[in-house]
mmCIF file of C-alpha atoms in Angstrom:
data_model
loop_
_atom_site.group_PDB
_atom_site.id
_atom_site.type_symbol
_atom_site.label_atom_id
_atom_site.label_comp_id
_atom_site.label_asym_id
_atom_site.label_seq_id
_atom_site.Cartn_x
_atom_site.Cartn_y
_atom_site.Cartn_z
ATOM 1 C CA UNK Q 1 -0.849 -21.893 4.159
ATOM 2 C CA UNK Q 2 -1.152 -20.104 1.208
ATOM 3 C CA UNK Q 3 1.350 -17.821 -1.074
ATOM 4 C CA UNK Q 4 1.618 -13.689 -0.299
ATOM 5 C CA UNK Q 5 3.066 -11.583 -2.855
ATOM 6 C CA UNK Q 6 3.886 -8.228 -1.465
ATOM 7 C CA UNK Q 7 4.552 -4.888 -3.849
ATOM 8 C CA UNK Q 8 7.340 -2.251 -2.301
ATOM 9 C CA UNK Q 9 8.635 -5.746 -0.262
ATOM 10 C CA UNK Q 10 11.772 -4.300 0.179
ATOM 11 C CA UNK Q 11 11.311 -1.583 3.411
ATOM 12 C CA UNK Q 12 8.801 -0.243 5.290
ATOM 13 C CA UNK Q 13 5.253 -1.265 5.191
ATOM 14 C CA UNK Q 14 6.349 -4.241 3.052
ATOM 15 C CA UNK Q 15 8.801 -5.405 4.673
ATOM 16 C CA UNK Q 16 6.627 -5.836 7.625
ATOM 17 C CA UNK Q 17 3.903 -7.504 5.795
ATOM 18 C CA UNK Q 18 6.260 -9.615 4.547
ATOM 19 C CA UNK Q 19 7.926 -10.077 8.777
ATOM 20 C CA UNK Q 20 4.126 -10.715 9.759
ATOM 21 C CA UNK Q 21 2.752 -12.940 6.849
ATOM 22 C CA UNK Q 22 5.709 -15.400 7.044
ATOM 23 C CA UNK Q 23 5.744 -15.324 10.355
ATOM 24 C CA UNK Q 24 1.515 -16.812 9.747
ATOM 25 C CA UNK Q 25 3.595 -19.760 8.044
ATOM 26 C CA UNK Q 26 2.390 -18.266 4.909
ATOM 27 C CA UNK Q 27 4.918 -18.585 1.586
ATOM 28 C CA UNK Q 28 5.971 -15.327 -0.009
ATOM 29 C CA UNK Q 29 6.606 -14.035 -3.445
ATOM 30 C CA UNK Q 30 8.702 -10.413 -2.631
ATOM 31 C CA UNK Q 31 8.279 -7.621 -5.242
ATOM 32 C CA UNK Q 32 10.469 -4.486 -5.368
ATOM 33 C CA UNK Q 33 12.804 -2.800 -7.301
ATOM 34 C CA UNK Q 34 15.649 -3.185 -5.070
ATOM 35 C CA UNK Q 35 17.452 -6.936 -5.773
ATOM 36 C CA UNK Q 36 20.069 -6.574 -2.906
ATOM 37 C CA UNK Q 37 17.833 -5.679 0.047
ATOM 38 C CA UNK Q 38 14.743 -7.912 -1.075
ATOM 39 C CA UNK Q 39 17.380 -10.708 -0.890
ATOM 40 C CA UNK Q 40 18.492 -9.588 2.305
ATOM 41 C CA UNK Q 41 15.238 -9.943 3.705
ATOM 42 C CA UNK Q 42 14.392 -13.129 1.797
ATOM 43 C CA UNK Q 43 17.477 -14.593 3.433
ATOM 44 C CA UNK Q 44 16.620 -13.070 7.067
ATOM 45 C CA UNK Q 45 12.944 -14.674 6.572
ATOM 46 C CA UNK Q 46 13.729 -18.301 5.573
ATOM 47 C CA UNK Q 47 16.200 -18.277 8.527
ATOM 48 C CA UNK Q 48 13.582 -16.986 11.231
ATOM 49 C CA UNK Q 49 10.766 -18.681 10.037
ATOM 50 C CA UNK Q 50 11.414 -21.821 7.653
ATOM 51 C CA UNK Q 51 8.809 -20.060 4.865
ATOM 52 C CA UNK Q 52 9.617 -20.209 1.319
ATOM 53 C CA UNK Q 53 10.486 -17.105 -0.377
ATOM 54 C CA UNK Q 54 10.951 -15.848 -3.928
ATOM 55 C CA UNK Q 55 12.347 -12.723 -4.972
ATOM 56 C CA UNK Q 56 10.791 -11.322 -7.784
ATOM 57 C CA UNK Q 57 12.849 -7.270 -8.893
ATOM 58 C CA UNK Q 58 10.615 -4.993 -10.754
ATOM 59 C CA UNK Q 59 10.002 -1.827 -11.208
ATOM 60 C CA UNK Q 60 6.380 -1.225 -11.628
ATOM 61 C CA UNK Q 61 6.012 1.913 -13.431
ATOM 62 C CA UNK Q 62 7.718 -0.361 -16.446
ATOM 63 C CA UNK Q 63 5.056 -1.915 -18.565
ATOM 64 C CA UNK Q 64 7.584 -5.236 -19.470
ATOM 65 C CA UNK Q 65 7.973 -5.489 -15.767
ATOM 66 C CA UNK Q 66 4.644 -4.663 -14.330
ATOM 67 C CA UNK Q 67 3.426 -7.668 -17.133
ATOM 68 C CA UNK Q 68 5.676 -9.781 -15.466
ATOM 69 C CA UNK Q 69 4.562 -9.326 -11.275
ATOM 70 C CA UNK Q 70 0.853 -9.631 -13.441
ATOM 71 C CA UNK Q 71 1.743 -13.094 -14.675
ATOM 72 C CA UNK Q 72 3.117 -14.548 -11.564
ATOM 73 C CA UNK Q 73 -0.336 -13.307 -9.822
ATOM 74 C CA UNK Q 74 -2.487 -15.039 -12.077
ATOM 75 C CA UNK Q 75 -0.176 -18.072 -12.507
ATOM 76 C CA UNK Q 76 -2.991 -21.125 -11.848
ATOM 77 C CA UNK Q 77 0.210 -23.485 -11.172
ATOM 78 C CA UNK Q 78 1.540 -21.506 -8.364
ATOM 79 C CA UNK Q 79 -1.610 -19.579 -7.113
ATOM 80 C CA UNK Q 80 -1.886 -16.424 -4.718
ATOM 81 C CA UNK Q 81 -3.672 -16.369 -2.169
ATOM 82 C CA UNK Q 82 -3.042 -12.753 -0.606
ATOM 83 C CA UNK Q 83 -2.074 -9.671 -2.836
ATOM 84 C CA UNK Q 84 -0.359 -6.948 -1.109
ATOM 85 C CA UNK Q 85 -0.481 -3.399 -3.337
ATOM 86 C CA UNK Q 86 1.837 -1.990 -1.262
ATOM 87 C CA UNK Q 87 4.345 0.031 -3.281
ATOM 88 C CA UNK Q 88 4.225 3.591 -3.352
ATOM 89 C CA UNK Q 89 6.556 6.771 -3.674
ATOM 90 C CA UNK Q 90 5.415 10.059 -2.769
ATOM 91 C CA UNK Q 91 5.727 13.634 -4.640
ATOM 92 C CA UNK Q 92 7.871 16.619 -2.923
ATOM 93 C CA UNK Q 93 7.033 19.522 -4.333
ATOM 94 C CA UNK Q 94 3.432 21.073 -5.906
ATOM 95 C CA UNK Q 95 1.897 19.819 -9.081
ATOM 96 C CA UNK Q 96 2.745 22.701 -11.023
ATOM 97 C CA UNK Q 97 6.403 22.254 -10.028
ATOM 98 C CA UNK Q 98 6.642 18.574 -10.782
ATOM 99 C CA UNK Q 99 7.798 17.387 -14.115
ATOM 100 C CA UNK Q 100 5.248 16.037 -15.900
ATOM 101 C CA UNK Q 101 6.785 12.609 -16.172
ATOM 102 C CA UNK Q 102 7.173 11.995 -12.268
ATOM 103 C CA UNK Q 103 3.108 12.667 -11.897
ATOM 104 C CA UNK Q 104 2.153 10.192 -14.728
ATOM 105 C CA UNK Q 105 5.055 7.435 -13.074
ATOM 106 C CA UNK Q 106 3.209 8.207 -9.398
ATOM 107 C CA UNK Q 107 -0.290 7.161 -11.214
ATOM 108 C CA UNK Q 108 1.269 4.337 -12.859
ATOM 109 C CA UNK Q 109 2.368 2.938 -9.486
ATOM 110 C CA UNK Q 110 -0.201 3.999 -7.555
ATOM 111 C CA UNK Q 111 -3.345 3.509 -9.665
ATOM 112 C CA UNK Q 112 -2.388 1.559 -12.958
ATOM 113 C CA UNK Q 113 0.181 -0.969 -11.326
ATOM 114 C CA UNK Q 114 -2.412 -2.227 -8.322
ATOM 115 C CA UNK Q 115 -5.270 -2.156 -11.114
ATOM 116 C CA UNK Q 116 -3.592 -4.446 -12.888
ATOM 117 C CA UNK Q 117 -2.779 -6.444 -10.381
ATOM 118 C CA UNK Q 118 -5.983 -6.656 -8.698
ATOM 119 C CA UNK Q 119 -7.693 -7.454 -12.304
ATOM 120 C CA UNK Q 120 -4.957 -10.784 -12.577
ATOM 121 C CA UNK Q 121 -5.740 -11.632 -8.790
ATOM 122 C CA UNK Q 122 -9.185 -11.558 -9.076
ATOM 123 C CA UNK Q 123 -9.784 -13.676 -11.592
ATOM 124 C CA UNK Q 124 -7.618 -16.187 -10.387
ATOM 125 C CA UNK Q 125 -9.380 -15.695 -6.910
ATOM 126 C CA UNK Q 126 -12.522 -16.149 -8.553
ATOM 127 C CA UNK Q 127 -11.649 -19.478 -9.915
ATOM 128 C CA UNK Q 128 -10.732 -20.948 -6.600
ATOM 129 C CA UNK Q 129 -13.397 -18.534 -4.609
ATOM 130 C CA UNK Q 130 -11.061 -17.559 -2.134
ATOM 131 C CA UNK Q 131 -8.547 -14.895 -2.108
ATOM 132 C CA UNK Q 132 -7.363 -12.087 -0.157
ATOM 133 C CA UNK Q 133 -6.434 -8.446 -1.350
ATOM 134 C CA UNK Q 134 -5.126 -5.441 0.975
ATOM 135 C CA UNK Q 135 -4.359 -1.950 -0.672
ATOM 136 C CA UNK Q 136 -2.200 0.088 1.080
ATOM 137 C CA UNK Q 137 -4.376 3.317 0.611
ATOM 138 C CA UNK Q 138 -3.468 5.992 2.931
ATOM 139 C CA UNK Q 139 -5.664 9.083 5.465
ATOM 140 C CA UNK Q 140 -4.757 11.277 2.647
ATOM 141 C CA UNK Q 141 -7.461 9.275 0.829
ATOM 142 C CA UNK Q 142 -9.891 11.162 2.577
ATOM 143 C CA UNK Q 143 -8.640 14.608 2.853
ATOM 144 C CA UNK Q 144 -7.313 17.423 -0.413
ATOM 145 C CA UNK Q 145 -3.755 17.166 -0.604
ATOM 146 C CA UNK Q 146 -2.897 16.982 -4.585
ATOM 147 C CA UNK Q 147 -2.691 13.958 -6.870
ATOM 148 C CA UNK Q 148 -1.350 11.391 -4.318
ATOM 149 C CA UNK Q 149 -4.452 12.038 -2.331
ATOM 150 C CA UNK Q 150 -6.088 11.753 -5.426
ATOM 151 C CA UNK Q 151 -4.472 8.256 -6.220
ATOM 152 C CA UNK Q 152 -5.388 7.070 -2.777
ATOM 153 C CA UNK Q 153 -8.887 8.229 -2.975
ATOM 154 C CA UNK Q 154 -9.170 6.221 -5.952
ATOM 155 C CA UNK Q 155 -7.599 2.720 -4.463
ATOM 156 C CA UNK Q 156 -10.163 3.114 -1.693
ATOM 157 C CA UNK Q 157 -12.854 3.966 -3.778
ATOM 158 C CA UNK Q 158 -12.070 0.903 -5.612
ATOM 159 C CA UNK Q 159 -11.014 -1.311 -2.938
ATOM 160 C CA UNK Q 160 -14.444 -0.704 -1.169
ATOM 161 C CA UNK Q 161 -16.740 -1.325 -4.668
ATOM 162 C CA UNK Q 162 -14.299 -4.676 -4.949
ATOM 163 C CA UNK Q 163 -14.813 -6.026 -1.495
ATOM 164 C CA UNK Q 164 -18.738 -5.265 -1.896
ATOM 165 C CA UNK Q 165 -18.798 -7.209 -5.157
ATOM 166 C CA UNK Q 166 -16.608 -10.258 -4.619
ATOM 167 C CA UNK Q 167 -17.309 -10.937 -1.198
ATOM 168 C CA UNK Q 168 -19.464 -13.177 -2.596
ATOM 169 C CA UNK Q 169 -17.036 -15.049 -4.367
ATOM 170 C CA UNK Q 170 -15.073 -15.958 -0.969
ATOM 171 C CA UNK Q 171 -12.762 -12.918 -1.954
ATOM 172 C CA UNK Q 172 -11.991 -9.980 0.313
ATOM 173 C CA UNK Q 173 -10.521 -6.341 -0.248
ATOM 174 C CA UNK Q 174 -9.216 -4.226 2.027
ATOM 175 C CA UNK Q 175 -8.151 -0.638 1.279
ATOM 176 C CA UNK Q 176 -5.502 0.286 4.438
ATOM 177 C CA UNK Q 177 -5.323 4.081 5.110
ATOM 178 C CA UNK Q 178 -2.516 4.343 7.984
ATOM 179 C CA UNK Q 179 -2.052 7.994 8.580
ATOM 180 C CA UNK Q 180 1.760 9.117 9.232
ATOM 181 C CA UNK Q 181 4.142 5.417 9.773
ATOM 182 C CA UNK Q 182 7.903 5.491 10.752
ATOM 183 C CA UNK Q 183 9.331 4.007 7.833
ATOM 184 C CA UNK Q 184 11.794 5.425 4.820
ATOM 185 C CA UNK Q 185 8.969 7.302 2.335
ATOM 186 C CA UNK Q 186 9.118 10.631 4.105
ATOM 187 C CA UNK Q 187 12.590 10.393 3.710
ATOM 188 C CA UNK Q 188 13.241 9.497 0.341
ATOM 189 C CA UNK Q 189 10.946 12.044 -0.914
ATOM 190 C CA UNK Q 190 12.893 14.811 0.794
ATOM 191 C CA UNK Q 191 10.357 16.063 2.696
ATOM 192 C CA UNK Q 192 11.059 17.187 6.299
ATOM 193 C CA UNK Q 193 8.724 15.740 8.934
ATOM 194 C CA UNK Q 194 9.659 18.446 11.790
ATOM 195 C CA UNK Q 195 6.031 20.208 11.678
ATOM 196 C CA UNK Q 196 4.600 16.601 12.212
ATOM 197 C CA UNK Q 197 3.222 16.342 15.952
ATOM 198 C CA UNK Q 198 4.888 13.154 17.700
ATOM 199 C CA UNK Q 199 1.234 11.963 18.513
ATOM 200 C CA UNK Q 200 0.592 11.212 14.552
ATOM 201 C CA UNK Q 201 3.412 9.032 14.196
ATOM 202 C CA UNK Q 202 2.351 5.222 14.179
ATOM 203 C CA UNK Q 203 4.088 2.126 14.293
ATOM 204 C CA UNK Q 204 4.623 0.007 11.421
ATOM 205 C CA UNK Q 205 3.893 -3.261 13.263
ATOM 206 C CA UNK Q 206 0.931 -1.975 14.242
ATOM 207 C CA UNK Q 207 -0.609 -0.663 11.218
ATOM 208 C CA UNK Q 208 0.181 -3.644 9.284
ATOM 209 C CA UNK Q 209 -1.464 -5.995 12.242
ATOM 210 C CA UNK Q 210 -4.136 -3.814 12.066
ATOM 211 C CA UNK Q 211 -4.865 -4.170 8.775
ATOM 212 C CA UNK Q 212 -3.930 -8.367 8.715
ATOM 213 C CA UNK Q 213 -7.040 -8.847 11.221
ATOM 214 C CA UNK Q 214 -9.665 -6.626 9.745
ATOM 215 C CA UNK Q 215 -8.984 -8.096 6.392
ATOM 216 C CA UNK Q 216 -9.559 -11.579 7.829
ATOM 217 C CA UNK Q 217 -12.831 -9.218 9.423
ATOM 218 C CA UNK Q 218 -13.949 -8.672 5.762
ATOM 219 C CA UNK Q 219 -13.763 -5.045 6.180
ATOM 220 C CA UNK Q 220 -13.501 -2.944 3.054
ATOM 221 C CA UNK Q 221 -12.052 -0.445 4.512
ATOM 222 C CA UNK Q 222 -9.029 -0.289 7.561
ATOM 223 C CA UNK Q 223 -7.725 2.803 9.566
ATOM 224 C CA UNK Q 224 -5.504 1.797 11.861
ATOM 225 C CA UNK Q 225 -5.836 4.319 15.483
ATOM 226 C CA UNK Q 226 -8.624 6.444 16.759
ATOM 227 C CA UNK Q 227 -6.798 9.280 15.653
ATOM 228 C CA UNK Q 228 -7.337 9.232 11.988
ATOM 229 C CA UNK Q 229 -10.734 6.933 12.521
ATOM 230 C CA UNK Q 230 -11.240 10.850 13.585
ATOM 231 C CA UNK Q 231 -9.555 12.180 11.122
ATOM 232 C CA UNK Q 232 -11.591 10.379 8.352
ATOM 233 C CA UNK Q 233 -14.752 11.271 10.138
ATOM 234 C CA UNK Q 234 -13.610 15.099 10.499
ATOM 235 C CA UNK Q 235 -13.337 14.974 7.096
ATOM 236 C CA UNK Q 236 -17.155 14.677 5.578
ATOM 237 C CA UNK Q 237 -17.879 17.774 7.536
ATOM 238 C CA UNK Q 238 -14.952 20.612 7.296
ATOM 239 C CA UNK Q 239 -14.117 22.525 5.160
ATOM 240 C CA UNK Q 240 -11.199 21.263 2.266
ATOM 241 C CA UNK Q 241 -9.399 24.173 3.552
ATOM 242 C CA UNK Q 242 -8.882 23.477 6.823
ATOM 243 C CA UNK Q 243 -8.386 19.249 5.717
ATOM 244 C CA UNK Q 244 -5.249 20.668 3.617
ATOM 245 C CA UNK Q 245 -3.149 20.988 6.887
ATOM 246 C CA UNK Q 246 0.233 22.170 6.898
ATOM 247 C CA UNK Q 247 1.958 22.714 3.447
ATOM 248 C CA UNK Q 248 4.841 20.858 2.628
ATOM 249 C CA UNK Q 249 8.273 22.777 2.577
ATOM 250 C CA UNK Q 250 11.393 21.114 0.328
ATOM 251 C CA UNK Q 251 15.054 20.518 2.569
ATOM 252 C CA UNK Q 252 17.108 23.215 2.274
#
């Protein structure tokens, strides 16, 4: 089996890439800023499944950091075979209300960070021809909803050129657009998810299954559900205005 290192390891989406890959048998390489609870889970993973794990802390949005996740990706003595741009924080409150700092940190993690990445795993990948990418993307991808739509749109934009290109090389991309997943970023941006319909909500299990097997598919593109299959369908024909939905309102 080969080695999976996993951005944002440490909840959510990541964590469950990290529950499904080692369950695979594959070895992982956890990335978050969080030491405690990406030790936690290193711990809980060796126990369940035998896999080797190493912990790896960084923050992503720091250069000295971000150089070092880069190195360990293109390291030719301990190669990686799967890349999972996972991390990802989202913004509360309109641009014009967000401190100018916070939106160039959310395109440093969500466009600069996975670039750089990707650009390290690829030419390793290239070298072996064989390698495995998935980009956690989002539905917002597809629709107008500020600049982390806008950040999204561009992973998928560039996940889909990348899996075109190196297929050829034995390596596949996969940009992941799960709609709305039960798992901490909601929360930790503040943002209340009452207005959200029950029926939206999916299952973090699922969506990271979902986007396992169409990866091994060779599919440049994965959205887990009919429901936003719809929604990204829906959205070459109406109007941005309607595609903005609901507008987000801060806790009181």
């Amino acid at each position: 089996m080969t080695t999976a290192l996993i951005t944002g390891a440490s909840s959510g989406l990541g964590a469950e890439f990290a529950r499904q890959l080692a369950a695979q048998g594959h070895a992982l390489v956890l990335v978050a800023r969080d030491r405690a609870r990406l030790e936690k889970l290193a711990a809980e993973l060796r126990s369940r499944t035998g896999v080797e794990v190493e912990v790896l802390p960084a923050d992503l949005t720091d250069e000295a950091q971000l150089a070092a996740v880069v190195d360990r990706v293109g390291d030719p003595a301990r190669p990686v075979g799967i890349l999972v741009n996972n991390a990802g924080i989202g913004l509360l409150h309109d641009f014009d209300r967000t401190p100018l700092e916070e939106e160039i940190n959310h395109v440093r993690l969500h466009v600069e960070a996975p670039l750089s990445l990707c650009h390290a795993a690829i030419r390793a990948m290239s070298a072996r021809n064989e390698g495995r990418i998935i980009n956690v993307a989002s539905i917002a991808a597809f629709v107008p909803r500020g600049s982390y739509s806008a950040a999204k749109a561009w992973m998928l934009a560039f996940s889909r050129w990348a899996n075109l290109h190196y297929k050829r090389r034995g390596i596949i991309v996969t940009a992941l657009c799960p709609g709305f997943v039960h798992t901490e970023f909601h929360s930790r941006m503040g943002m209340t998810t009452k207005f959200i319909p029950p029926f939206l909500w999916l299952r973090a299990d699922r969506v990271v299954r979902e986007g396992l097997v169409d990866n091994l598919r060779g599919k440049g593109v994965s959205i887990p559900s009919r429901r936003y299959k719809a929604v990204a369908l829906l959205s070459r024909v109406l109007p941005g205005r309607l595609l903005q939905g609901p507008q987000r309102r801060p806790k009181r």
